[in-house]
XYZ file of C-alpha atoms in Angstrom:
419
model
C 129.196 110.984 -7.706
C 130.890 113.310 -5.258
C 130.639 112.106 -1.631
C 128.683 115.252 -0.713
C 126.093 114.441 -3.424
C 125.849 110.851 -2.215
C 125.303 112.165 1.302
C 122.445 114.363 0.030
C 120.834 111.305 -1.583
C 121.075 109.366 1.689
C 119.600 112.297 3.617
C 116.601 112.551 1.285
C 115.991 108.809 0.934
C 112.649 107.874 2.513
C 113.129 104.109 2.560
C 115.530 101.833 4.427
C 118.889 103.608 4.191
C 120.680 100.349 5.024
C 119.829 99.174 1.508
C 121.741 102.117 0.040
C 124.650 101.842 2.461
C 125.258 98.163 1.693
C 125.695 98.947 -2.002
C 128.581 101.345 -1.389
C 132.267 100.327 -1.278
C 134.101 100.846 2.005
C 136.244 103.763 0.783
C 133.157 105.557 -0.557
C 131.517 105.147 2.849
C 134.620 106.628 4.467
C 134.450 109.652 2.130
C 130.746 110.127 2.849
C 131.203 109.921 6.628
C 134.096 112.407 6.437
C 131.701 114.870 4.755
C 128.845 114.329 7.225
C 128.065 116.340 10.353
C 129.146 114.750 13.638
C 125.684 113.475 14.601
C 125.159 112.214 11.040
C 128.405 110.255 11.306
C 126.990 108.395 14.300
C 123.742 107.610 12.461
C 125.560 106.321 9.376
C 127.903 104.128 11.413
C 124.923 102.588 13.201
C 123.647 101.339 9.824
C 126.805 99.257 9.311
C 127.653 95.802 10.602
C 130.268 95.501 13.366
C 132.994 94.403 10.937
C 132.134 97.147 8.454
C 132.082 99.727 11.260
C 135.583 98.756 12.322
C 136.889 98.923 8.754
C 135.357 102.342 8.116
C 136.409 103.798 11.487
C 140.026 102.864 10.831
C 139.977 104.648 7.486
C 138.353 107.868 8.723
C 140.917 110.671 9.042
C 142.224 111.100 12.592
C 140.923 114.666 13.028
C 137.421 113.713 11.850
C 137.504 110.692 14.140
C 138.361 112.879 17.138
C 135.484 115.256 16.300
C 133.167 112.245 16.150
C 134.358 110.835 19.497
C 133.994 114.202 21.233
C 130.423 114.617 19.955
C 128.994 111.388 21.410
C 128.350 110.205 24.997
C 131.224 108.528 26.852
C 129.837 104.998 26.363
C 129.675 105.411 22.572
C 133.086 107.095 22.531
C 134.630 104.087 24.289
C 133.010 101.745 21.748
C 134.550 103.730 18.887
C 137.973 103.826 20.582
C 137.857 100.043 21.043
C 137.430 99.600 17.280
C 140.524 101.658 16.395
C 143.635 99.691 15.460
C 146.424 99.582 18.037
C 148.828 101.417 15.701
C 146.485 104.407 15.319
C 145.088 104.771 18.833
C 148.019 106.849 20.133
C 147.579 109.354 17.310
C 143.878 109.744 18.109
C 144.512 110.091 21.853
C 147.151 112.748 21.227
C 144.706 114.811 19.168
C 142.082 114.403 21.893
C 144.510 115.895 24.424
C 144.304 119.306 22.741
C 141.551 121.840 23.380
C 138.973 121.406 20.552
C 138.973 125.169 19.907
C 142.749 125.432 19.331
C 145.037 124.729 16.390
C 145.847 121.338 17.933
C 142.150 120.524 18.153
C 141.473 121.087 14.436
C 144.748 119.884 12.899
C 145.393 116.562 11.193
C 148.654 114.676 11.727
C 148.570 113.285 8.177
C 151.055 115.371 6.196
C 154.027 114.852 3.870
C 157.452 115.547 5.402
C 160.862 115.041 3.779
C 164.582 115.498 4.439
C 166.431 118.492 2.981
C 169.008 116.220 1.300
C 166.392 114.574 -0.922
C 166.340 115.397 -4.644
C 163.243 116.126 -6.684
C 163.454 112.607 -8.115
C 163.563 111.126 -4.604
C 160.585 113.233 -3.569
C 158.455 112.150 -6.531
C 159.116 108.488 -5.750
C 158.285 109.114 -2.098
C 155.060 110.926 -2.980
C 153.860 107.990 -5.079
C 154.016 105.736 -2.044
C 152.834 108.204 0.647
C 150.238 110.464 -1.027
C 147.338 108.153 -0.190
C 148.075 108.534 3.542
C 148.250 112.344 3.516
C 145.350 114.758 4.001
C 146.613 116.786 1.056
C 149.952 117.720 -0.501
C 149.760 121.288 -1.766
C 152.933 121.899 0.209
C 155.723 119.516 1.221
C 157.411 120.260 4.540
C 161.103 119.791 5.252
C 162.061 118.587 8.735
C 165.423 118.034 10.406
C 166.419 114.927 12.387
C 164.491 116.201 15.446
C 161.307 116.727 13.367
C 161.718 120.505 13.626
C 160.229 122.489 10.751
C 163.027 124.068 8.676
C 161.458 124.654 5.264
C 158.569 124.250 2.852
C 158.295 123.673 -0.888
C 155.167 123.775 -3.038
C 154.063 120.927 -5.258
C 154.389 123.298 -8.190
C 158.086 123.940 -7.459
C 158.703 120.196 -7.315
C 157.040 119.629 -10.679
C 158.888 122.397 -12.566
C 162.436 121.621 -11.320
C 164.916 119.019 -12.596
C 164.990 115.595 -10.975
C 168.554 115.979 -9.674
C 167.939 119.300 -7.859
C 168.127 119.030 -4.056
C 165.086 120.339 -2.219
C 167.334 122.467 0.024
C 168.132 124.601 -3.050
C 164.511 125.546 -3.737
C 162.813 125.370 -0.335
C 161.508 128.436 1.523
C 163.099 128.674 4.958
C 160.778 131.395 6.281
C 157.852 129.084 7.044
C 154.599 130.562 8.337
C 153.299 128.260 11.076
C 150.920 128.447 14.037
C 151.518 127.271 17.622
C 149.510 124.249 18.700
C 147.735 126.202 21.484
C 146.607 129.108 19.235
C 142.842 129.755 19.289
C 141.098 128.501 16.150
C 139.680 131.951 15.414
C 143.209 133.403 15.375
C 144.261 130.571 13.063
C 141.496 131.728 10.740
C 143.005 135.213 10.725
C 146.375 133.735 9.689
C 144.705 131.973 6.743
C 142.949 135.207 5.755
C 146.183 137.181 5.968
C 148.388 134.879 3.893
C 145.870 133.095 1.662
C 147.465 129.670 2.176
C 145.732 126.386 1.419
C 147.294 124.764 4.473
C 149.412 125.827 7.443
C 151.724 123.701 9.642
C 151.174 123.410 13.398
C 154.221 123.361 15.693
C 154.955 123.111 19.410
C 157.152 125.435 21.477
C 160.302 123.658 20.186
C 159.215 124.129 16.549
C 158.521 120.422 16.186
C 155.903 119.918 13.482
C 152.789 118.194 14.824
C 150.303 118.461 11.987
C 148.614 120.670 9.400
C 145.400 122.662 9.158
C 143.765 122.786 5.731
C 141.683 125.606 4.300
C 138.489 123.508 4.160
C 138.740 122.892 7.905
C 139.313 126.567 8.687
C 136.361 127.634 6.508
C 134.160 125.398 8.651
C 135.692 126.892 11.805
C 135.047 130.469 10.636
C 131.464 129.605 9.727
C 130.934 128.152 13.201
C 132.567 131.179 14.873
C 130.432 133.611 12.846
C 127.272 131.646 13.633
C 128.210 131.630 17.318
C 128.719 135.412 17.351
C 125.415 136.087 15.588
C 123.515 133.797 17.959
C 125.137 135.281 21.042
C 124.423 138.847 19.955
C 120.779 137.798 19.906
C 121.022 136.096 23.303
C 120.701 132.624 21.775
C 122.692 129.428 22.221
C 124.745 128.516 19.148
C 123.482 124.931 19.362
C 119.880 125.931 18.605
C 118.620 125.121 15.122
C 115.475 125.903 13.128
C 114.340 122.286 13.236
C 115.133 121.860 16.946
C 112.594 120.838 19.577
C 110.432 123.251 21.579
C 112.029 122.021 24.812
C 115.581 122.768 23.643
C 114.624 126.216 22.350
C 112.869 127.173 25.592
C 115.734 125.818 27.691
C 118.297 127.862 25.761
C 116.338 131.106 25.419
C 114.679 131.426 28.821
C 117.806 132.255 30.913
C 118.658 135.267 28.747
C 115.043 136.409 28.765
C 115.168 136.511 32.565
C 118.373 138.562 32.333
C 116.553 140.934 29.986
C 113.646 141.056 32.431
C 116.034 142.172 35.173
C 117.456 144.945 33.008
C 113.924 146.032 32.043
C 113.059 146.304 35.745
C 116.090 148.578 36.243
C 114.894 150.786 33.398
C 111.378 150.832 34.858
C 112.812 151.797 38.246
C 114.524 154.779 36.598
C 111.205 155.888 35.143
C 109.608 155.448 38.577
C 111.931 158.113 39.992
C 110.198 160.694 37.808
C 106.547 159.687 38.261
C 105.677 163.168 39.498
C 107.164 164.801 36.402
C 105.298 162.417 34.072
C 102.008 163.091 35.883
C 102.441 166.821 35.343
C 103.516 166.493 31.658
C 101.801 163.387 30.289
C 103.253 163.870 26.773
C 106.627 162.803 28.166
C 105.320 159.214 28.239
C 104.678 159.407 24.496
C 108.262 160.398 23.643
C 110.133 158.212 26.154
C 110.233 155.111 23.880
C 111.668 157.246 21.062
C 114.656 158.382 23.134
C 115.363 154.908 24.538
C 114.760 153.151 21.199
C 117.066 155.428 19.196
C 119.745 155.052 21.859
C 119.418 151.273 21.703
C 119.722 151.248 17.909
C 122.769 153.533 18.028
C 124.450 151.392 20.681
C 123.742 148.213 18.715
C 125.335 149.694 15.580
C 128.533 150.566 17.451
C 128.470 147.266 19.321
C 128.232 145.270 16.089
C 131.202 147.103 14.554
C 133.360 146.710 17.676
C 132.543 143.038 18.313
C 133.275 142.256 14.668
C 136.492 144.284 14.852
C 137.592 142.318 17.908
C 136.767 138.999 16.224
C 138.727 139.893 13.082
C 141.657 141.397 14.971
C 141.015 144.825 13.424
C 140.698 146.517 16.830
C 144.160 146.620 18.407
C 145.882 148.360 21.294
C 147.484 150.772 18.813
C 144.249 152.003 17.205
C 141.894 151.624 20.214
C 141.929 155.326 21.176
C 141.446 156.449 17.579
C 138.456 154.120 17.154
C 136.897 155.343 20.414
C 137.204 159.007 19.391
C 135.791 158.183 15.972
C 132.755 156.432 17.490
C 132.114 159.339 19.887
C 132.316 161.751 16.942
C 129.860 159.571 15.014
C 127.551 159.560 18.046
C 127.685 163.358 18.345
C 127.074 163.921 14.629
C 124.172 161.486 14.388
C 122.869 162.679 17.774
C 122.791 166.301 16.638
C 121.034 165.357 13.385
C 118.421 163.142 15.030
C 118.140 165.498 18.035
C 117.301 168.495 15.848
C 114.731 166.447 13.928
C 113.000 165.076 17.012
C 113.273 168.488 18.715
C 111.333 170.085 15.862
C 108.782 167.256 16.064
C 108.443 167.771 19.818
C 107.990 171.525 19.358
C 105.250 171.004 16.750
C 103.608 168.277 18.859
C 103.396 170.337 22.047
C 103.665 173.804 20.486
C 106.344 174.443 23.108
C 109.972 175.202 22.096
C 111.299 174.134 25.523
C 109.803 170.690 25.040
C 111.634 170.458 21.727
C 114.914 171.493 23.371
C 114.459 168.926 26.154
C 113.825 165.944 23.894
C 116.424 167.059 21.332
C 119.130 167.439 23.989
C 118.157 164.148 25.638
C 118.414 162.413 22.269
C 121.891 163.870 21.668
C 123.170 162.856 25.117
C 121.735 159.335 24.880
C 123.137 158.665 21.403
C 126.614 159.811 22.489
C 126.335 157.600 25.579
C 125.146 154.730 23.372
C 128.171 154.896 21.061
C 130.480 155.168 24.073
C 128.936 152.135 25.810
C 128.847 150.226 22.502
C 132.628 150.591 22.419
C 133.618 150.342 26.090
C 131.454 147.360 27.105
C 132.725 144.776 24.557
C 136.330 145.969 24.962
C 136.061 145.633 28.757
C 134.486 142.184 28.502
C 137.302 141.095 26.175
C 139.894 142.217 28.726
C 138.054 140.166 31.360
C 138.222 137.115 29.043
C 134.442 137.129 28.574
C 133.118 136.661 25.051
C 131.975 140.188 23.983
C 129.305 138.715 21.734
C 127.735 136.850 24.636
C 126.929 139.644 27.088
C 127.494 143.002 25.380
C 124.028 143.429 23.878
C 122.287 143.065 27.249
C 124.553 145.625 28.946
C 124.413 148.143 26.084
C 120.611 147.989 25.941
C 120.426 148.459 29.702
C 122.697 151.505 29.575
C 120.818 153.173 26.724
C 117.403 152.524 28.296
C 118.366 153.774 31.753
C 120.349 156.789 30.537
C 117.732 157.624 27.894
C 114.985 157.799 30.472
C 117.253 159.593 32.940
C 118.390 162.274 30.464
C 114.900 162.896 29.103
C 112.971 162.882 32.374
C 115.787 164.569 34.271
C 115.896 167.477 31.804
C 112.091 167.625 31.867
C 112.214 167.903 35.672
C 114.728 170.760 35.466
C 112.569 172.661 32.954
C 109.221 171.562 34.418
C 107.940 175.092 34.945
C 108.416 175.850 31.244
C 106.724 172.640 30.139
C 103.480 173.016 32.065
């Protein structure tokens, strides 16, 4: 059975899981724990004896081991570190020195590296002895005497060439690599651009430090996408469907208070025009329409821009073009919706001026919504604040306040024609 299928069986098993665990060979346990989520890893290790724990821990890949250590309290992390063999501890500590959200934080140091003077025959012999230690070997990397990356050759090219051919004759010298400090989301963009199965990680001197494989980057992109979706909704990315009531309340309540503050600002704007509303009560009926449509328009633009920033599609070169395009979209949709709601307002009140007021307010608010949906996330990005985290609150505030201001302000100007 595939380790992932075995893990599903263990998850669903209602009895004593220790009984199942004891029946599995050590290497199978290692494969299962490598597939498990970080907290699951801890639970599975706790089912093992001390000796078995030590054996399994020392066979878990270094990058997975670092993820495990960083996910547990300090006391448990120290216990795990104490069980790692002396020869491997430096490798683990080096990986722990990198920011978890960078290329260094998600790379594995287990890769195949060779010398450019080796022949295909030499490489095949070398692979037979070293393959078991490597994360994967889709590509073989060529390093110089200082461990600097100078070339790459695919496993396919090794298989199809004669045994006496030197690797320097068939290697690709233009190697696509990523710096060790690159953000993991940018690493994902590199994978998307080139379609590689793995990419080498280098330092500022081009010394090769490790590799990032496509399965790791898929997990990273899933986490990044989940984080963006949660943050757009004002939620913490750690919250799950099966989480406790306490955790959900703790994570949601702060943003709800922020929303309460913005709602008070919108209410204060309405309060400035109490006299106008008292004289034309129908205004209260149409206010939510203006603010709601503005909010929806702003959210549409915001979603496109935040996603464009995350994917690297919004750049300095095309920023002005995108802004003008969004404003044009806002004007076009604003005119269409404004005319529709203006006709509705005219029929509702049997007053053409009322229709003009609400139609014009709708147009102005939808243009302002598209503008704020662009400017706010771009500004937050320049301030090194995650656009997905705070943009929605600010955009909603802008559209609510301006929607009420445009509608009630225009109504105040034309009050004599509305009574």
